GROMACS .gro file of C-alpha atoms in nm:
model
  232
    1UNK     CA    1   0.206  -2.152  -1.457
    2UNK     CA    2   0.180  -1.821  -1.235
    3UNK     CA    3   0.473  -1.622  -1.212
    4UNK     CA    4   0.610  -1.560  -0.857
    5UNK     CA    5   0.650  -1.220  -0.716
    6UNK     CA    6   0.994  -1.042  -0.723
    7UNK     CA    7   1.041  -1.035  -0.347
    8UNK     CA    8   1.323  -0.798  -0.450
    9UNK     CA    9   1.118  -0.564  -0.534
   10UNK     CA   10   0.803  -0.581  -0.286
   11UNK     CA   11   0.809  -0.311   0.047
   12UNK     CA   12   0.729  -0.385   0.420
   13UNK     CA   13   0.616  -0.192   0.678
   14UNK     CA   14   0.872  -0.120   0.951
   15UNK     CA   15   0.824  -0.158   1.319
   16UNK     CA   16   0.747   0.131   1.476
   17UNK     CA   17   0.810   0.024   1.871
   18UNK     CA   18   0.867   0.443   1.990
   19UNK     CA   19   0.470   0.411   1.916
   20UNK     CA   20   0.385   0.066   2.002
   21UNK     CA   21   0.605   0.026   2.350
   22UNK     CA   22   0.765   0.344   2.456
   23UNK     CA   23   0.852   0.209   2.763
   24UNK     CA   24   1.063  -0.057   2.586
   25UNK     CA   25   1.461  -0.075   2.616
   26UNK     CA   26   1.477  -0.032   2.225
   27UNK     CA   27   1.247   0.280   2.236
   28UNK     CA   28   1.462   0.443   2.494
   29UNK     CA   29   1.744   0.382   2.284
   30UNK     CA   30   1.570   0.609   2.002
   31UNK     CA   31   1.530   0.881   2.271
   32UNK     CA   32   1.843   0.881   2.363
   33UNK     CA   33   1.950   0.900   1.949
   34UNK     CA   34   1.732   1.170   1.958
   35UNK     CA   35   1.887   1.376   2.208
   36UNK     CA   36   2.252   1.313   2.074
   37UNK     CA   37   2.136   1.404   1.748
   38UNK     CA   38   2.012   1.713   1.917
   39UNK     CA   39   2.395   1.788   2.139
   40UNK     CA   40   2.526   1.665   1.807
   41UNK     CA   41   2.387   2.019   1.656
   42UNK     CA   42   2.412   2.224   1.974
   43UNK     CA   43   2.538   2.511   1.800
   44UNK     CA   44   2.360   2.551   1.487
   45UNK     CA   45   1.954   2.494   1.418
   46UNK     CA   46   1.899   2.129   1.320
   47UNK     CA   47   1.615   2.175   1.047
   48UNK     CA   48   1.581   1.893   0.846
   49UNK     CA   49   1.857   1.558   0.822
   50UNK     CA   50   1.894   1.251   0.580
   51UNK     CA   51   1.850   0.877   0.744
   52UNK     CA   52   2.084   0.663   0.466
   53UNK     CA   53   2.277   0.394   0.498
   54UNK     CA   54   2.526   0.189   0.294
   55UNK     CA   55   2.337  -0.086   0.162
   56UNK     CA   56   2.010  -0.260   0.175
   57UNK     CA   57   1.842  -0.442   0.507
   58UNK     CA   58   2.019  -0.234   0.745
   59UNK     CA   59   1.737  -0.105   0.913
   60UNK     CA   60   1.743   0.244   0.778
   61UNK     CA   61   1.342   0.328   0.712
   62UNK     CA   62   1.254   0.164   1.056
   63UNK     CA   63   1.572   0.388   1.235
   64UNK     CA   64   1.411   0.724   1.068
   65UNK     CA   65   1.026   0.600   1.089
   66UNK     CA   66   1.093   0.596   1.498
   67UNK     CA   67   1.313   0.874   1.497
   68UNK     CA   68   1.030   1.083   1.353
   69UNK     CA   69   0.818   0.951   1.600
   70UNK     CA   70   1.067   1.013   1.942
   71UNK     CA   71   1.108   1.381   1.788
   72UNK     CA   72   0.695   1.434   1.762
   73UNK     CA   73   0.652   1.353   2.119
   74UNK     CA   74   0.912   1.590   2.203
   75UNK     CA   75   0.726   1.843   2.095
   76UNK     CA   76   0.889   1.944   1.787
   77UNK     CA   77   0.649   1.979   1.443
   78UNK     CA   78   0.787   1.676   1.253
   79UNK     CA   79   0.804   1.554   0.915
   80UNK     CA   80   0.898   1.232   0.782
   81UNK     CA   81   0.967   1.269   0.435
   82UNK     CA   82   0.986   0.893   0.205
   83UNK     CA   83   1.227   1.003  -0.009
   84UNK     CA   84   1.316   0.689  -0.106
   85UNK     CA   85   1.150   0.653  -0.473
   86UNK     CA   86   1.288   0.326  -0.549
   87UNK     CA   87   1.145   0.081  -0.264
   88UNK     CA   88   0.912   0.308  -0.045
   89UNK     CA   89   0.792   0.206   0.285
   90UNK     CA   90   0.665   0.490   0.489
   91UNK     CA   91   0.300   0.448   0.302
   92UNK     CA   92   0.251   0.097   0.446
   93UNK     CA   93   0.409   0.162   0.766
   94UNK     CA   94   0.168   0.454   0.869
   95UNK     CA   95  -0.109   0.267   0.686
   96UNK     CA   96  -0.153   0.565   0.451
   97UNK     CA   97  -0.223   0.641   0.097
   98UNK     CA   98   0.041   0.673  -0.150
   99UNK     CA   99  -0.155   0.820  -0.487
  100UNK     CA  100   0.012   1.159  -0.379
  101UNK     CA  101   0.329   1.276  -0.259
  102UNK     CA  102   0.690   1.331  -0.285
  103UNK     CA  103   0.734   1.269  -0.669
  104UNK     CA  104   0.406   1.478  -0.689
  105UNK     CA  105   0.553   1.776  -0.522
  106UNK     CA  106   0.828   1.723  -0.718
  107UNK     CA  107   0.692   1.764  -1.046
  108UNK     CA  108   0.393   1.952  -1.033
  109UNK     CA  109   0.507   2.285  -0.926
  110UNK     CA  110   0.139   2.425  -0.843
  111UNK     CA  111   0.153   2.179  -0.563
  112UNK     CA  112   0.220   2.258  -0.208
  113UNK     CA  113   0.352   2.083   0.094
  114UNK     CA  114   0.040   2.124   0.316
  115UNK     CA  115  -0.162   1.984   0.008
  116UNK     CA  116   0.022   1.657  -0.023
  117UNK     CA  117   0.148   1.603   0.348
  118UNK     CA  118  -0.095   1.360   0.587
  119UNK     CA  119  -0.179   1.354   0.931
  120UNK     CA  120  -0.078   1.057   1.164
  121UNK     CA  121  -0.216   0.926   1.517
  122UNK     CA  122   0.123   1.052   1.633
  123UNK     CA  123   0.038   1.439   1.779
  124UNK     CA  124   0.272   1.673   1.584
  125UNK     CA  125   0.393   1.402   1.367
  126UNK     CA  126   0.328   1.454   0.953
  127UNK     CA  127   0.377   1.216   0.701
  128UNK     CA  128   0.489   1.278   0.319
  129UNK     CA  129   0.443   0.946   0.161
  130UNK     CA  130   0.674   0.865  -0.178
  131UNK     CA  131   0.387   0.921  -0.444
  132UNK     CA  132   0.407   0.742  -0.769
  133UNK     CA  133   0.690   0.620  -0.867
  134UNK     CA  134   0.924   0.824  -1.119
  135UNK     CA  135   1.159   0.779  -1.384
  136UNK     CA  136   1.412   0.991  -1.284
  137UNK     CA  137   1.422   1.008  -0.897
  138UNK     CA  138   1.791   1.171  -0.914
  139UNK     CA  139   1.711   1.387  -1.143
  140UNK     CA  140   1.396   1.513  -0.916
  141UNK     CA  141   1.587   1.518  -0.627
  142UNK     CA  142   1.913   1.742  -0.806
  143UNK     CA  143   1.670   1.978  -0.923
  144UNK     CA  144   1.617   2.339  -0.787
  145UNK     CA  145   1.236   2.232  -0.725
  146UNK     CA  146   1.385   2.027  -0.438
  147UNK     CA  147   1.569   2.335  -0.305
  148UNK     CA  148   1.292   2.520  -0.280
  149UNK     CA  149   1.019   2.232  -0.120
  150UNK     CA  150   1.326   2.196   0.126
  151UNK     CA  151   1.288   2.567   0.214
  152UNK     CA  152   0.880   2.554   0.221
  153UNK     CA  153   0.913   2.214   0.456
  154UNK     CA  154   1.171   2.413   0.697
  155UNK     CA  155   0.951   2.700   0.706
  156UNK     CA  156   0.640   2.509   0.800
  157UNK     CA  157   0.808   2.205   1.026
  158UNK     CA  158   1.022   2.228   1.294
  159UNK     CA  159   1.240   1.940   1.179
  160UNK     CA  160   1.224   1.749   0.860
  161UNK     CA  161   1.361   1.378   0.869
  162UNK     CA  162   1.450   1.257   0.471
  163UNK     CA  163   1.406   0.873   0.462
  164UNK     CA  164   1.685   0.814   0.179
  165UNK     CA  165   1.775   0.466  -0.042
  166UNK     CA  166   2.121   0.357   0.032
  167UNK     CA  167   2.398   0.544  -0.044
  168UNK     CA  168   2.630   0.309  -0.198
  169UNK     CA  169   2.365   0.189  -0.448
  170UNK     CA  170   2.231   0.498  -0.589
  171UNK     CA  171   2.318   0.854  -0.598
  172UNK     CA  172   1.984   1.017  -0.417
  173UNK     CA  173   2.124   0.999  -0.061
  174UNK     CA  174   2.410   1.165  -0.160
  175UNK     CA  175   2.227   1.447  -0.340
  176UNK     CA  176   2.044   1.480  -0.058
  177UNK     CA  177   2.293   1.503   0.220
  178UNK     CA  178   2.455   1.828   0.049
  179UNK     CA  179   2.108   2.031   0.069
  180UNK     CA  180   1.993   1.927   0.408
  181UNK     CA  181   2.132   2.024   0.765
  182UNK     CA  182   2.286   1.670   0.847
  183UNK     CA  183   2.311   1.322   0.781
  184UNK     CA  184   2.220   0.988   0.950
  185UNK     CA  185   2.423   0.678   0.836
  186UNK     CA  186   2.264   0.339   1.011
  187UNK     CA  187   2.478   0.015   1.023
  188UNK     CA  188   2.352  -0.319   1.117
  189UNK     CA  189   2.560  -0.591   1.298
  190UNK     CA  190   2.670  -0.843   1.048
  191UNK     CA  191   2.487  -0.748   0.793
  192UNK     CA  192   2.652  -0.379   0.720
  193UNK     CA  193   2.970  -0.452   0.472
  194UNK     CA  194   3.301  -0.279   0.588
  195UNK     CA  195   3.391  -0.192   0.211
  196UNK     CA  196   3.058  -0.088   0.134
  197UNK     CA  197   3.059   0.129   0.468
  198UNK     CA  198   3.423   0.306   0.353
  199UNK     CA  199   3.242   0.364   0.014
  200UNK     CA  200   2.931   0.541   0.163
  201UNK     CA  201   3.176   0.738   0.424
  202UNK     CA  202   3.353   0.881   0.103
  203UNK     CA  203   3.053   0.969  -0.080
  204UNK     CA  204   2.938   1.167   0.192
  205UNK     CA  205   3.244   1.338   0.256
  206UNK     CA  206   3.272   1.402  -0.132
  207UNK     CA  207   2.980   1.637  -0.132
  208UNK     CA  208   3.086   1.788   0.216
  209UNK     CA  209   2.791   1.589   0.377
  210UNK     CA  210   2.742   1.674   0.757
  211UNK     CA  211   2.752   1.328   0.936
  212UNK     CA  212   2.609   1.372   1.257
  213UNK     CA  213   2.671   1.017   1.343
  214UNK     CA  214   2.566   0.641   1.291
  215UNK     CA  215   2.334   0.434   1.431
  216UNK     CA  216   2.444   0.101   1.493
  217UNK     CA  217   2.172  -0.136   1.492
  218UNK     CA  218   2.106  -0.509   1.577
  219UNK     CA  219   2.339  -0.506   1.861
  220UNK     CA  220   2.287  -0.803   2.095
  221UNK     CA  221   2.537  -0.782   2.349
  222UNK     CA  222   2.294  -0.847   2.640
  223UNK     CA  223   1.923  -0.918   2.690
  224UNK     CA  224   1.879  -0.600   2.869
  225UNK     CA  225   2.044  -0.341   2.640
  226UNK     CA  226   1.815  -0.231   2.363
  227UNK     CA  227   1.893  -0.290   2.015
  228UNK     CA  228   2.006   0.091   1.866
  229UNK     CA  229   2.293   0.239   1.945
  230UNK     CA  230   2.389   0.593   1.863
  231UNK     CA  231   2.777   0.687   1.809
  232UNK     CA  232   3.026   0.973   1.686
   0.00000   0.00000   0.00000
């Protein structure tokens, strides 16, 4: 008898309604994330964030997929970065190839960012898909390779978005949020744990992470209000 698949284990695309419906509610809530993420870092330059959040199925890869999106169409040189090497999902969701990236740059050092980065539809929008996956993503992401592709991605983007695993569940998101400008936690209505939402707030504030704020997602309170929304 066949085997079935480990649904655990198998990736999705994420919806990417900024592209599909901009004029929708929910897309105007991503804009307006966008610009408090932007007042959020009014007096410093905003170069590159993580998108985490505190466990799985909170919406976390669709928040920063869209948010990548909203911030192209501003005008801003974006990169979305699937630095989630665990359960990747950007690949699928731009309908792109995944033989290189991330974990490439990561280990091969003769690599560069403009080699292993890939165009979207999306004007001014880059994508840099997860690559195979490693052994060792923590290790990868602690080492000082990943200081310097941080540098080389902030010198040739205007804004680099991280798309991170949870933080609660593994230690790359918090890694992460101590090298990069600021950090994104998304919660989901019942779905987010409170426990598991105290233990990702002290993580981050363990390695001095810069919350810029949390997305609170899968808010119905009315059938007019989109479904994102964006809070201190």
């Amino acid at each position: 008898m066949a085997k079935k698949p480990n649904l655990s284990n198998v990736t999705k695309a994420v919806s990417l309604i900024s592209l599909a419906d901009k004029s929708s509610p929910v897309s105007e809530q991503y804009r307006t994330i966008r610009t408090n993420i932007q007042f959020a870092m009014v007096d410093s330059d905003l170069k590159s964030f993580v998108v985490t959040s505190s466990g799985p199925g909170e919406g976390k890869s669709t928040t920063s997929a869209n948010l990548a999106v909203v911030f192209a169409n501003s005008g801003l040189k974006t990169l979305i970065v699937d630095a989630d090497l665990r359960k990747p999902t950007v690949a699928k969701t731009f309908s792109l190839n995944n033989s290189l990236g991330f974990s490439n740059l990561l280990s091969e050092r003769t690599l560069t960012v403009t080699e292993a980065t890939q165009s979207t539809g999306v004007p001014g929008l880059s994508v840099l898909t997860s690559g195979p996956k490693p052994p060792n993503p923590s290790e990868l992401l602690g080492s000082r390779r990943m200081e310097e592709l941080i540098k080389e991605m902030e010198e040739e983007f205007d804004l680099v978005i991280f798309d991170m695993p949870p933080v609660v569940a593994v230690t790359d998101a918090q890694i992460m949020s101590s090298k990069v400008d600021g950090t994104i936690l998304v919660v989901r209505e019942q779905i987010s744990n409170k426990s598991a939402l105290l233990k990702a707030k002290s993580l981050l504030e363990m390695v001095n992470a810069n919350v810029l704020g949390v997305v609170y997602n899968g808010s119905t309170r009315s059938k007019d209000q989109g479904y994102y929304y964006y809070g201190a």
